[in-house]
PDB file of C-alpha atoms in Angstrom:
ATOM      1  CA  UNK D   1      15.823 -13.455   8.725  1.00  0.00           C
ATOM      2  CA  UNK D   2      18.343 -15.978   7.424  1.00  0.00           C
ATOM      3  CA  UNK D   3      17.427 -19.627   7.041  1.00  0.00           C
ATOM      4  CA  UNK D   4      20.561 -20.381   9.063  1.00  0.00           C
ATOM      5  CA  UNK D   5      18.869 -18.907  12.145  1.00  0.00           C
ATOM      6  CA  UNK D   6      15.920 -21.274  11.857  1.00  0.00           C
ATOM      7  CA  UNK D   7      15.753 -24.886  12.906  1.00  0.00           C
ATOM      8  CA  UNK D   8      15.099 -27.524  10.284  1.00  0.00           C
ATOM      9  CA  UNK D   9      11.539 -27.948  11.560  1.00  0.00           C
ATOM     10  CA  UNK D  10      10.907 -24.204  11.362  1.00  0.00           C
ATOM     11  CA  UNK D  11      12.305 -24.004   7.824  1.00  0.00           C
ATOM     12  CA  UNK D  12      10.205 -26.975   6.738  1.00  0.00           C
ATOM     13  CA  UNK D  13       7.089 -25.442   8.270  1.00  0.00           C
ATOM     14  CA  UNK D  14       7.664 -22.103   6.569  1.00  0.00           C
ATOM     15  CA  UNK D  15       8.394 -23.794   3.256  1.00  0.00           C
ATOM     16  CA  UNK D  16       5.167 -25.788   3.407  1.00  0.00           C
ATOM     17  CA  UNK D  17       3.152 -22.716   4.414  1.00  0.00           C
ATOM     18  CA  UNK D  18       4.679 -20.742   1.555  1.00  0.00           C
ATOM     19  CA  UNK D  19       3.584 -23.433  -0.908  1.00  0.00           C
ATOM     20  CA  UNK D  20       0.011 -23.227   0.365  1.00  0.00           C
ATOM     21  CA  UNK D  21      -0.083 -19.421   0.474  1.00  0.00           C
ATOM     22  CA  UNK D  22       1.580 -18.797  -2.884  1.00  0.00           C
ATOM     23  CA  UNK D  23      -0.168 -21.535  -4.890  1.00  0.00           C
ATOM     24  CA  UNK D  24      -3.250 -19.383  -5.702  1.00  0.00           C
ATOM     25  CA  UNK D  25      -0.965 -16.542  -6.794  1.00  0.00           C
ATOM     26  CA  UNK D  26       1.180 -18.496  -9.194  1.00  0.00           C
ATOM     27  CA  UNK D  27      -1.717 -20.522 -10.569  1.00  0.00           C
ATOM     28  CA  UNK D  28      -3.647 -17.318 -11.273  1.00  0.00           C
ATOM     29  CA  UNK D  29      -0.601 -15.777 -12.950  1.00  0.00           C
ATOM     30  CA  UNK D  30      -0.956 -18.393 -15.676  1.00  0.00           C
ATOM     31  CA  UNK D  31      -4.133 -16.635 -16.869  1.00  0.00           C
ATOM     32  CA  UNK D  32      -4.143 -13.653 -19.248  1.00  0.00           C
ATOM     33  CA  UNK D  33      -3.809 -10.360 -17.369  1.00  0.00           C
ATOM     34  CA  UNK D  34      -7.406  -9.229 -17.896  1.00  0.00           C
ATOM     35  CA  UNK D  35      -8.685 -12.530 -16.505  1.00  0.00           C
ATOM     36  CA  UNK D  36      -6.262 -13.000 -13.632  1.00  0.00           C
ATOM     37  CA  UNK D  37      -7.077  -9.690 -11.925  1.00  0.00           C
ATOM     38  CA  UNK D  38     -10.833 -10.276 -11.422  1.00  0.00           C
ATOM     39  CA  UNK D  39     -10.192 -13.979 -10.754  1.00  0.00           C
ATOM     40  CA  UNK D  40      -7.864 -13.206  -7.846  1.00  0.00           C
ATOM     41  CA  UNK D  41     -10.341 -10.663  -6.528  1.00  0.00           C
ATOM     42  CA  UNK D  42     -13.090 -13.273  -6.588  1.00  0.00           C
ATOM     43  CA  UNK D  43     -10.864 -15.857  -4.915  1.00  0.00           C
ATOM     44  CA  UNK D  44      -9.908 -13.530  -2.064  1.00  0.00           C
ATOM     45  CA  UNK D  45     -13.430 -12.278  -1.514  1.00  0.00           C
ATOM     46  CA  UNK D  46     -15.329 -15.570  -1.825  1.00  0.00           C
ATOM     47  CA  UNK D  47     -12.893 -18.178  -0.529  1.00  0.00           C
ATOM     48  CA  UNK D  48      -9.897 -16.826   1.388  1.00  0.00           C
ATOM     49  CA  UNK D  49     -11.495 -13.871   3.214  1.00  0.00           C
ATOM     50  CA  UNK D  50     -14.189 -15.932   4.983  1.00  0.00           C
ATOM     51  CA  UNK D  51     -11.609 -18.528   6.036  1.00  0.00           C
ATOM     52  CA  UNK D  52      -9.122 -15.894   7.254  1.00  0.00           C
ATOM     53  CA  UNK D  53     -11.754 -13.762   8.993  1.00  0.00           C
ATOM     54  CA  UNK D  54     -11.075 -10.714   6.821  1.00  0.00           C
ATOM     55  CA  UNK D  55     -14.773  -9.975   6.407  1.00  0.00           C
ATOM     56  CA  UNK D  56     -15.215  -9.904  10.192  1.00  0.00           C
ATOM     57  CA  UNK D  57     -12.312  -7.459  10.558  1.00  0.00           C
ATOM     58  CA  UNK D  58     -13.889  -5.166   7.976  1.00  0.00           C
ATOM     59  CA  UNK D  59     -17.159  -5.173   9.899  1.00  0.00           C
ATOM     60  CA  UNK D  60     -15.413  -4.531  13.233  1.00  0.00           C
ATOM     61  CA  UNK D  61     -13.476  -1.541  11.923  1.00  0.00           C
ATOM     62  CA  UNK D  62     -16.545  -0.049  10.251  1.00  0.00           C
ATOM     63  CA  UNK D  63     -18.587  -0.482  13.424  1.00  0.00           C
ATOM     64  CA  UNK D  64     -15.906   1.395  15.360  1.00  0.00           C
ATOM     65  CA  UNK D  65     -15.338   4.436  13.129  1.00  0.00           C
ATOM     66  CA  UNK D  66     -18.341   4.549  10.782  1.00  0.00           C
ATOM     67  CA  UNK D  67     -21.226   3.272  12.928  1.00  0.00           C
ATOM     68  CA  UNK D  68     -23.957   5.087  10.977  1.00  0.00           C
ATOM     69  CA  UNK D  69     -23.116   3.295   7.736  1.00  0.00           C
ATOM     70  CA  UNK D  70     -26.183   1.399   6.431  1.00  0.00           C
ATOM     71  CA  UNK D  71     -26.041  -2.347   6.970  1.00  0.00           C
ATOM     72  CA  UNK D  72     -26.408  -2.972   3.260  1.00  0.00           C
ATOM     73  CA  UNK D  73     -23.251  -0.935   2.642  1.00  0.00           C
ATOM     74  CA  UNK D  74     -21.387  -2.786   5.410  1.00  0.00           C
ATOM     75  CA  UNK D  75     -22.340  -6.082   3.772  1.00  0.00           C
ATOM     76  CA  UNK D  76     -21.148  -4.826   0.401  1.00  0.00           C
ATOM     77  CA  UNK D  77     -17.814  -3.641   1.797  1.00  0.00           C
ATOM     78  CA  UNK D  78     -17.214  -6.936   3.601  1.00  0.00           C
ATOM     79  CA  UNK D  79     -17.080  -8.509   0.127  1.00  0.00           C
ATOM     80  CA  UNK D  80     -15.665  -5.617  -1.924  1.00  0.00           C
ATOM     81  CA  UNK D  81     -12.656  -4.839   0.302  1.00  0.00           C
ATOM     82  CA  UNK D  82     -11.042  -8.293   0.015  1.00  0.00           C
ATOM     83  CA  UNK D  83     -11.893  -8.261  -3.691  1.00  0.00           C
ATOM     84  CA  UNK D  84      -9.783  -5.126  -4.140  1.00  0.00           C
ATOM     85  CA  UNK D  85      -7.060  -6.696  -1.994  1.00  0.00           C
ATOM     86  CA  UNK D  86      -6.956  -9.761  -4.245  1.00  0.00           C
ATOM     87  CA  UNK D  87      -6.815  -7.657  -7.385  1.00  0.00           C
ATOM     88  CA  UNK D  88      -4.014  -5.536  -5.948  1.00  0.00           C
ATOM     89  CA  UNK D  89      -2.027  -8.568  -4.872  1.00  0.00           C
ATOM     90  CA  UNK D  90      -2.036 -10.230  -8.295  1.00  0.00           C
ATOM     91  CA  UNK D  91      -1.308  -6.888  -9.970  1.00  0.00           C
ATOM     92  CA  UNK D  92       1.798  -6.494  -7.832  1.00  0.00           C
ATOM     93  CA  UNK D  93       2.924  -9.988  -8.801  1.00  0.00           C
ATOM     94  CA  UNK D  94       2.241  -9.242 -12.468  1.00  0.00           C
ATOM     95  CA  UNK D  95       5.276  -6.932 -12.645  1.00  0.00           C
ATOM     96  CA  UNK D  96       5.976  -6.058 -16.264  1.00  0.00           C
ATOM     97  CA  UNK D  97       2.378  -6.839 -17.254  1.00  0.00           C
ATOM     98  CA  UNK D  98       1.168  -4.213 -14.768  1.00  0.00           C
ATOM     99  CA  UNK D  99       3.692  -1.710 -16.097  1.00  0.00           C
ATOM    100  CA  UNK D 100       2.435  -2.273 -19.656  1.00  0.00           C
ATOM    101  CA  UNK D 101      -1.171  -2.052 -18.533  1.00  0.00           C
ATOM    102  CA  UNK D 102      -0.776   1.362 -16.864  1.00  0.00           C
ATOM    103  CA  UNK D 103       1.622   2.777 -19.469  1.00  0.00           C
ATOM    104  CA  UNK D 104       0.380   6.108 -20.742  1.00  0.00           C
ATOM    105  CA  UNK D 105      -2.003   6.716 -17.838  1.00  0.00           C
ATOM    106  CA  UNK D 106      -2.259  10.474 -17.394  1.00  0.00           C
ATOM    107  CA  UNK D 107      -1.374  11.939 -14.013  1.00  0.00           C
ATOM    108  CA  UNK D 108      -4.349  13.899 -12.728  1.00  0.00           C
ATOM    109  CA  UNK D 109      -4.998  16.165  -9.790  1.00  0.00           C
ATOM    110  CA  UNK D 110      -3.816  19.540  -8.463  1.00  0.00           C
ATOM    111  CA  UNK D 111      -0.369  18.229  -7.454  1.00  0.00           C
ATOM    112  CA  UNK D 112       0.707  16.921 -10.875  1.00  0.00           C
ATOM    113  CA  UNK D 113       2.296  20.240 -11.868  1.00  0.00           C
ATOM    114  CA  UNK D 114       4.192  20.514  -8.576  1.00  0.00           C
ATOM    115  CA  UNK D 115       5.544  16.993  -9.062  1.00  0.00           C
ATOM    116  CA  UNK D 116       6.706  17.851 -12.583  1.00  0.00           C
ATOM    117  CA  UNK D 117       8.412  21.011 -11.337  1.00  0.00           C
ATOM    118  CA  UNK D 118      10.171  19.200  -8.484  1.00  0.00           C
ATOM    119  CA  UNK D 119      11.480  16.468 -10.763  1.00  0.00           C
ATOM    120  CA  UNK D 120      12.789  18.991 -13.288  1.00  0.00           C
ATOM    121  CA  UNK D 121      14.538  20.892 -10.500  1.00  0.00           C
ATOM    122  CA  UNK D 122      16.037  17.733  -9.002  1.00  0.00           C
ATOM    123  CA  UNK D 123      14.189  18.283  -5.725  1.00  0.00           C
ATOM    124  CA  UNK D 124      13.546  15.171  -3.642  1.00  0.00           C
ATOM    125  CA  UNK D 125       9.926  14.012  -3.482  1.00  0.00           C
ATOM    126  CA  UNK D 126       8.362  12.157  -0.570  1.00  0.00           C
ATOM    127  CA  UNK D 127       5.302  10.544  -2.136  1.00  0.00           C
ATOM    128  CA  UNK D 128       2.924   9.447   0.622  1.00  0.00           C
ATOM    129  CA  UNK D 129      -0.052   7.150   0.259  1.00  0.00           C
ATOM    130  CA  UNK D 130      -1.896   4.322   1.966  1.00  0.00           C
ATOM    131  CA  UNK D 131      -3.185   0.830   1.265  1.00  0.00           C
ATOM    132  CA  UNK D 132      -5.840   2.293  -0.990  1.00  0.00           C
ATOM    133  CA  UNK D 133      -6.819   1.355  -4.540  1.00  0.00           C
ATOM    134  CA  UNK D 134      -3.479   0.090  -5.787  1.00  0.00           C
ATOM    135  CA  UNK D 135      -0.593   2.210  -4.492  1.00  0.00           C
ATOM    136  CA  UNK D 136       1.917   0.202  -6.543  1.00  0.00           C
ATOM    137  CA  UNK D 137       0.067   1.061  -9.749  1.00  0.00           C
ATOM    138  CA  UNK D 138       0.935   4.712  -9.078  1.00  0.00           C
ATOM    139  CA  UNK D 139       4.534   3.720  -8.377  1.00  0.00           C
ATOM    140  CA  UNK D 140       4.628   1.958 -11.753  1.00  0.00           C
ATOM    141  CA  UNK D 141       3.156   4.981 -13.548  1.00  0.00           C
ATOM    142  CA  UNK D 142       5.541   7.470 -11.973  1.00  0.00           C
ATOM    143  CA  UNK D 143       8.549   5.215 -12.530  1.00  0.00           C
ATOM    144  CA  UNK D 144       7.845   5.161 -16.257  1.00  0.00           C
ATOM    145  CA  UNK D 145       7.683   8.958 -16.370  1.00  0.00           C
ATOM    146  CA  UNK D 146      10.314  10.020 -13.832  1.00  0.00           C
ATOM    147  CA  UNK D 147      12.635   7.042 -13.372  1.00  0.00           C
ATOM    148  CA  UNK D 148      12.893   4.494 -10.595  1.00  0.00           C
ATOM    149  CA  UNK D 149      11.031   5.116  -7.352  1.00  0.00           C
ATOM    150  CA  UNK D 150      12.247   3.670  -4.093  1.00  0.00           C
ATOM    151  CA  UNK D 151      10.386   2.682  -0.954  1.00  0.00           C
ATOM    152  CA  UNK D 152      10.511   0.653   2.229  1.00  0.00           C
ATOM    153  CA  UNK D 153       8.913  -2.717   2.863  1.00  0.00           C
ATOM    154  CA  UNK D 154       8.432  -4.687   6.046  1.00  0.00           C
ATOM    155  CA  UNK D 155      10.205  -8.054   5.745  1.00  0.00           C
ATOM    156  CA  UNK D 156       7.642 -10.847   6.020  1.00  0.00           C
ATOM    157  CA  UNK D 157       7.873 -13.458   8.740  1.00  0.00           C
ATOM    158  CA  UNK D 158       7.861 -16.279   6.207  1.00  0.00           C
ATOM    159  CA  UNK D 159      11.322 -16.123   4.620  1.00  0.00           C
ATOM    160  CA  UNK D 160      10.281 -18.055   1.507  1.00  0.00           C
ATOM    161  CA  UNK D 161       7.245 -15.900   0.782  1.00  0.00           C
ATOM    162  CA  UNK D 162       9.342 -12.811   1.524  1.00  0.00           C
ATOM    163  CA  UNK D 163      11.782 -13.687  -1.276  1.00  0.00           C
ATOM    164  CA  UNK D 164       9.239 -13.669  -4.070  1.00  0.00           C
ATOM    165  CA  UNK D 165       7.366 -10.733  -2.513  1.00  0.00           C
ATOM    166  CA  UNK D 166      10.517  -8.576  -2.683  1.00  0.00           C
ATOM    167  CA  UNK D 167      11.174  -9.712  -6.258  1.00  0.00           C
ATOM    168  CA  UNK D 168       7.641  -8.639  -7.180  1.00  0.00           C
ATOM    169  CA  UNK D 169       8.075  -5.192  -5.617  1.00  0.00           C
ATOM    170  CA  UNK D 170      11.385  -4.662  -7.397  1.00  0.00           C
ATOM    171  CA  UNK D 171       9.868  -5.716 -10.732  1.00  0.00           C
ATOM    172  CA  UNK D 172       7.514  -2.729 -10.545  1.00  0.00           C
ATOM    173  CA  UNK D 173      10.224  -0.230  -9.608  1.00  0.00           C
ATOM    174  CA  UNK D 174      13.516  -0.686  -7.837  1.00  0.00           C
ATOM    175  CA  UNK D 175      15.225  -0.370  -5.477  1.00  0.00           C
ATOM    176  CA  UNK D 176      13.076  -1.189  -2.468  1.00  0.00           C
ATOM    177  CA  UNK D 177      14.671  -1.450   0.955  1.00  0.00           C
ATOM    178  CA  UNK D 178      13.719  -3.379   4.114  1.00  0.00           C
ATOM    179  CA  UNK D 179      12.536  -1.489   7.173  1.00  0.00           C
ATOM    180  CA  UNK D 180      15.854  -1.851   8.960  1.00  0.00           C
ATOM    181  CA  UNK D 181      18.470   0.676  10.028  1.00  0.00           C
ATOM    182  CA  UNK D 182      20.595  -0.148   6.998  1.00  0.00           C
ATOM    183  CA  UNK D 183      17.604  -0.106   4.666  1.00  0.00           C
ATOM    184  CA  UNK D 184      16.552   3.328   5.913  1.00  0.00           C
ATOM    185  CA  UNK D 185      20.087   4.651   5.418  1.00  0.00           C
ATOM    186  CA  UNK D 186      20.078   3.439   1.805  1.00  0.00           C
ATOM    187  CA  UNK D 187      16.659   4.976   1.202  1.00  0.00           C
ATOM    188  CA  UNK D 188      17.792   8.340   2.604  1.00  0.00           C
ATOM    189  CA  UNK D 189      20.802   8.275   0.286  1.00  0.00           C
ATOM    190  CA  UNK D 190      18.463   7.629  -2.663  1.00  0.00           C
ATOM    191  CA  UNK D 191      16.157  10.485  -1.578  1.00  0.00           C
ATOM    192  CA  UNK D 192      19.005  12.988  -1.182  1.00  0.00           C
ATOM    193  CA  UNK D 193      20.012  12.368  -4.788  1.00  0.00           C
ATOM    194  CA  UNK D 194      16.808  14.126  -5.859  1.00  0.00           C
ATOM    195  CA  UNK D 195      14.677  11.028  -6.401  1.00  0.00           C
ATOM    196  CA  UNK D 196      11.123  10.024  -5.498  1.00  0.00           C
ATOM    197  CA  UNK D 197      10.556   7.850  -2.436  1.00  0.00           C
ATOM    198  CA  UNK D 198       7.179   6.243  -1.708  1.00  0.00           C
ATOM    199  CA  UNK D 199       5.869   5.746   1.841  1.00  0.00           C
ATOM    200  CA  UNK D 200       2.663   4.068   3.041  1.00  0.00           C
ATOM    201  CA  UNK D 201       1.446   5.794   6.210  1.00  0.00           C
ATOM    202  CA  UNK D 202      -1.815   4.123   7.190  1.00  0.00           C
ATOM    203  CA  UNK D 203      -0.739   1.330   9.550  1.00  0.00           C
ATOM    204  CA  UNK D 204      -0.571   1.288  13.337  1.00  0.00           C
ATOM    205  CA  UNK D 205       2.944   2.173  14.526  1.00  0.00           C
ATOM    206  CA  UNK D 206       3.411   1.715  18.270  1.00  0.00           C
ATOM    207  CA  UNK D 207       6.223   4.279  18.468  1.00  0.00           C
ATOM    208  CA  UNK D 208       4.377   6.795  16.277  1.00  0.00           C
ATOM    209  CA  UNK D 209       2.454   9.926  17.210  1.00  0.00           C
ATOM    210  CA  UNK D 210      -1.056   9.821  18.650  1.00  0.00           C
ATOM    211  CA  UNK D 211      -2.994  11.446  15.799  1.00  0.00           C
ATOM    212  CA  UNK D 212      -6.582  11.005  14.636  1.00  0.00           C
ATOM    213  CA  UNK D 213      -8.065   9.044  11.754  1.00  0.00           C
ATOM    214  CA  UNK D 214     -11.825   8.874  11.211  1.00  0.00           C
ATOM    215  CA  UNK D 215     -12.179  10.749  14.511  1.00  0.00           C
ATOM    216  CA  UNK D 216     -10.406   8.066  16.562  1.00  0.00           C
ATOM    217  CA  UNK D 217      -6.878   7.935  18.013  1.00  0.00           C
ATOM    218  CA  UNK D 218      -4.475   6.300  15.575  1.00  0.00           C
ATOM    219  CA  UNK D 219      -0.770   5.832  16.233  1.00  0.00           C
ATOM    220  CA  UNK D 220       0.916   7.091  13.071  1.00  0.00           C
ATOM    221  CA  UNK D 221       4.538   7.163  11.930  1.00  0.00           C
ATOM    222  CA  UNK D 222       6.077  10.616  11.490  1.00  0.00           C
ATOM    223  CA  UNK D 223       9.083   9.298   9.541  1.00  0.00           C
ATOM    224  CA  UNK D 224       7.970  10.462   6.093  1.00  0.00           C
ATOM    225  CA  UNK D 225       7.256  14.014   7.250  1.00  0.00           C
ATOM    226  CA  UNK D 226      10.495  14.143   9.226  1.00  0.00           C
ATOM    227  CA  UNK D 227      12.486  13.118   6.148  1.00  0.00           C
ATOM    228  CA  UNK D 228      10.649  15.666   4.004  1.00  0.00           C
ATOM    229  CA  UNK D 229      11.534  18.415   6.473  1.00  0.00           C
ATOM    230  CA  UNK D 230      15.145  17.344   6.878  1.00  0.00           C
ATOM    231  CA  UNK D 231      15.886  17.072   3.156  1.00  0.00           C
ATOM    232  CA  UNK D 232      13.464  19.725   1.848  1.00  0.00           C
ATOM    233  CA  UNK D 233      11.468  17.135  -0.073  1.00  0.00           C
ATOM    234  CA  UNK D 234       8.084  17.803  -1.622  1.00  0.00           C
ATOM    235  CA  UNK D 235       5.511  16.126   0.664  1.00  0.00           C
ATOM    236  CA  UNK D 236       3.041  14.811  -1.851  1.00  0.00           C
ATOM    237  CA  UNK D 237      -0.029  12.590  -1.328  1.00  0.00           C
ATOM    238  CA  UNK D 238      -0.785  10.347  -4.323  1.00  0.00           C
ATOM    239  CA  UNK D 239      -3.471   7.724  -4.848  1.00  0.00           C
ATOM    240  CA  UNK D 240      -4.082   4.995  -7.407  1.00  0.00           C
ATOM    241  CA  UNK D 241      -7.881   4.981  -7.622  1.00  0.00           C
ATOM    242  CA  UNK D 242      -9.326   1.835  -9.156  1.00  0.00           C
ATOM    243  CA  UNK D 243     -11.840   2.695 -11.844  1.00  0.00           C
ATOM    244  CA  UNK D 244     -15.291   1.150 -12.189  1.00  0.00           C
ATOM    245  CA  UNK D 245     -14.046  -1.435 -14.697  1.00  0.00           C
ATOM    246  CA  UNK D 246     -11.993  -2.927 -11.851  1.00  0.00           C
ATOM    247  CA  UNK D 247      -8.785  -3.079 -13.849  1.00  0.00           C
ATOM    248  CA  UNK D 248      -7.746   0.457 -14.862  1.00  0.00           C
ATOM    249  CA  UNK D 249      -6.707   3.346 -12.610  1.00  0.00           C
ATOM    250  CA  UNK D 250      -6.845   7.064 -12.126  1.00  0.00           C
ATOM    251  CA  UNK D 251      -3.513   8.403 -10.894  1.00  0.00           C
ATOM    252  CA  UNK D 252      -4.554  11.219  -8.569  1.00  0.00           C
ATOM    253  CA  UNK D 253      -1.739  13.515  -7.424  1.00  0.00           C
ATOM    254  CA  UNK D 254      -3.056  15.634  -4.569  1.00  0.00           C
ATOM    255  CA  UNK D 255      -1.987  19.131  -3.571  1.00  0.00           C
ATOM    256  CA  UNK D 256       1.404  19.066  -1.807  1.00  0.00           C
ATOM    257  CA  UNK D 257       1.215  19.366   1.967  1.00  0.00           C
ATOM    258  CA  UNK D 258       3.180  22.460   3.027  1.00  0.00           C
ATOM    259  CA  UNK D 259       6.080  22.070   5.437  1.00  0.00           C
ATOM    260  CA  UNK D 260       5.240  22.830   9.069  1.00  0.00           C
ATOM    261  CA  UNK D 261       5.765  20.348  11.893  1.00  0.00           C
ATOM    262  CA  UNK D 262       5.960  16.591  11.322  1.00  0.00           C
ATOM    263  CA  UNK D 263       2.820  16.119  13.426  1.00  0.00           C
ATOM    264  CA  UNK D 264       0.789  18.714  11.510  1.00  0.00           C
ATOM    265  CA  UNK D 265       1.931  17.417   8.119  1.00  0.00           C
ATOM    266  CA  UNK D 266       1.122  13.814   9.014  1.00  0.00           C
ATOM    267  CA  UNK D 267      -2.285  14.758  10.417  1.00  0.00           C
ATOM    268  CA  UNK D 268      -3.038  16.562   7.158  1.00  0.00           C
ATOM    269  CA  UNK D 269      -2.177  13.386   5.298  1.00  0.00           C
ATOM    270  CA  UNK D 270      -4.496  11.368   7.570  1.00  0.00           C
ATOM    271  CA  UNK D 271      -7.270  13.840   6.764  1.00  0.00           C
ATOM    272  CA  UNK D 272      -6.592  13.637   3.003  1.00  0.00           C
ATOM    273  CA  UNK D 273      -6.598   9.837   3.087  1.00  0.00           C
ATOM    274  CA  UNK D 274      -9.809   9.769   5.105  1.00  0.00           C
ATOM    275  CA  UNK D 275     -11.517  12.054   2.576  1.00  0.00           C
ATOM    276  CA  UNK D 276     -10.382   9.754  -0.250  1.00  0.00           C
ATOM    277  CA  UNK D 277     -11.658   6.663   1.591  1.00  0.00           C
ATOM    278  CA  UNK D 278     -15.042   8.263   2.198  1.00  0.00           C
ATOM    279  CA  UNK D 279     -15.348   8.742  -1.567  1.00  0.00           C
ATOM    280  CA  UNK D 280     -14.226   5.168  -2.342  1.00  0.00           C
ATOM    281  CA  UNK D 281     -14.724   3.119   0.863  1.00  0.00           C
ATOM    282  CA  UNK D 282     -14.336  -0.234  -0.909  1.00  0.00           C
ATOM    283  CA  UNK D 283     -10.773   0.617  -1.948  1.00  0.00           C
ATOM    284  CA  UNK D 284      -9.132   0.969   1.468  1.00  0.00           C
ATOM    285  CA  UNK D 285      -7.685  -1.998   3.362  1.00  0.00           C
ATOM    286  CA  UNK D 286     -10.189  -2.098   6.228  1.00  0.00           C
ATOM    287  CA  UNK D 287      -8.605  -5.396   7.239  1.00  0.00           C
ATOM    288  CA  UNK D 288      -5.755  -3.561   9.025  1.00  0.00           C
ATOM    289  CA  UNK D 289      -5.806  -3.318  12.824  1.00  0.00           C
ATOM    290  CA  UNK D 290      -5.498   0.450  12.450  1.00  0.00           C
ATOM    291  CA  UNK D 291      -7.040   1.668  15.702  1.00  0.00           C
ATOM    292  CA  UNK D 292      -5.055   0.070  18.498  1.00  0.00           C
ATOM    293  CA  UNK D 293      -4.545   3.296  20.450  1.00  0.00           C
ATOM    294  CA  UNK D 294      -6.630   3.448  23.623  1.00  0.00           C
ATOM    295  CA  UNK D 295      -9.315   6.182  23.708  1.00  0.00           C
TER     296      UNK D 295
END
């Protein structure tokens, strides 16, 4: 959205809100990298999450899809989930510092060889993931090994915050494109050139397919699978798992999902992501309103 389409009052309101929202980010960036990451995690978990109601959202989602989880674990996740969110956020804004930090991280998992083969052959790769661990850490790792990786982002409502958010995404690996018709066209062009494109597939999409996630209906976009089928791209789940030290990562490249139908491929991804979350429940963004589909 252009500032020219907003009234002066609306621009002033967004500018003021951006100052409030971004102040913790830019103040924390002044700290050394190994201090800023846990500091931002603490700030999100202890201060911002209770004020924003994130902890309540975590509890509501867990009660819906994981009702047999012990209360002690629910309490832990209500604090740990926003902590991981805060760490991820400041890591994204750290740009070159994040790239240096993950440099040399070995790609692990049964899909690493298939990724290497596809890149050598110039075959497009549709790398699919979710808001788990730190997905942009994987993007940074792969960009250092295989060249720039593209992706789509949803433009933020606040135009001022959106500007520095897009700069942060591009600093990790560029180009990134907005979720618009033109942005999708540019991304497809990039994919067809034999490059890697990253998609996040774990948010509610009203026009998506009615699939399942944690045993409940979840409207899920089929776009990534459809593009993989159309352009014969490797359909490859990848996850940046945060290690126990809270600051390093395991880059797990899962087995490629074979081409079938877009619905079957996307459901397989949902199942893979669910299995990963069950192993590391504190690393998924339980704050999302993921299950809006009616039973």
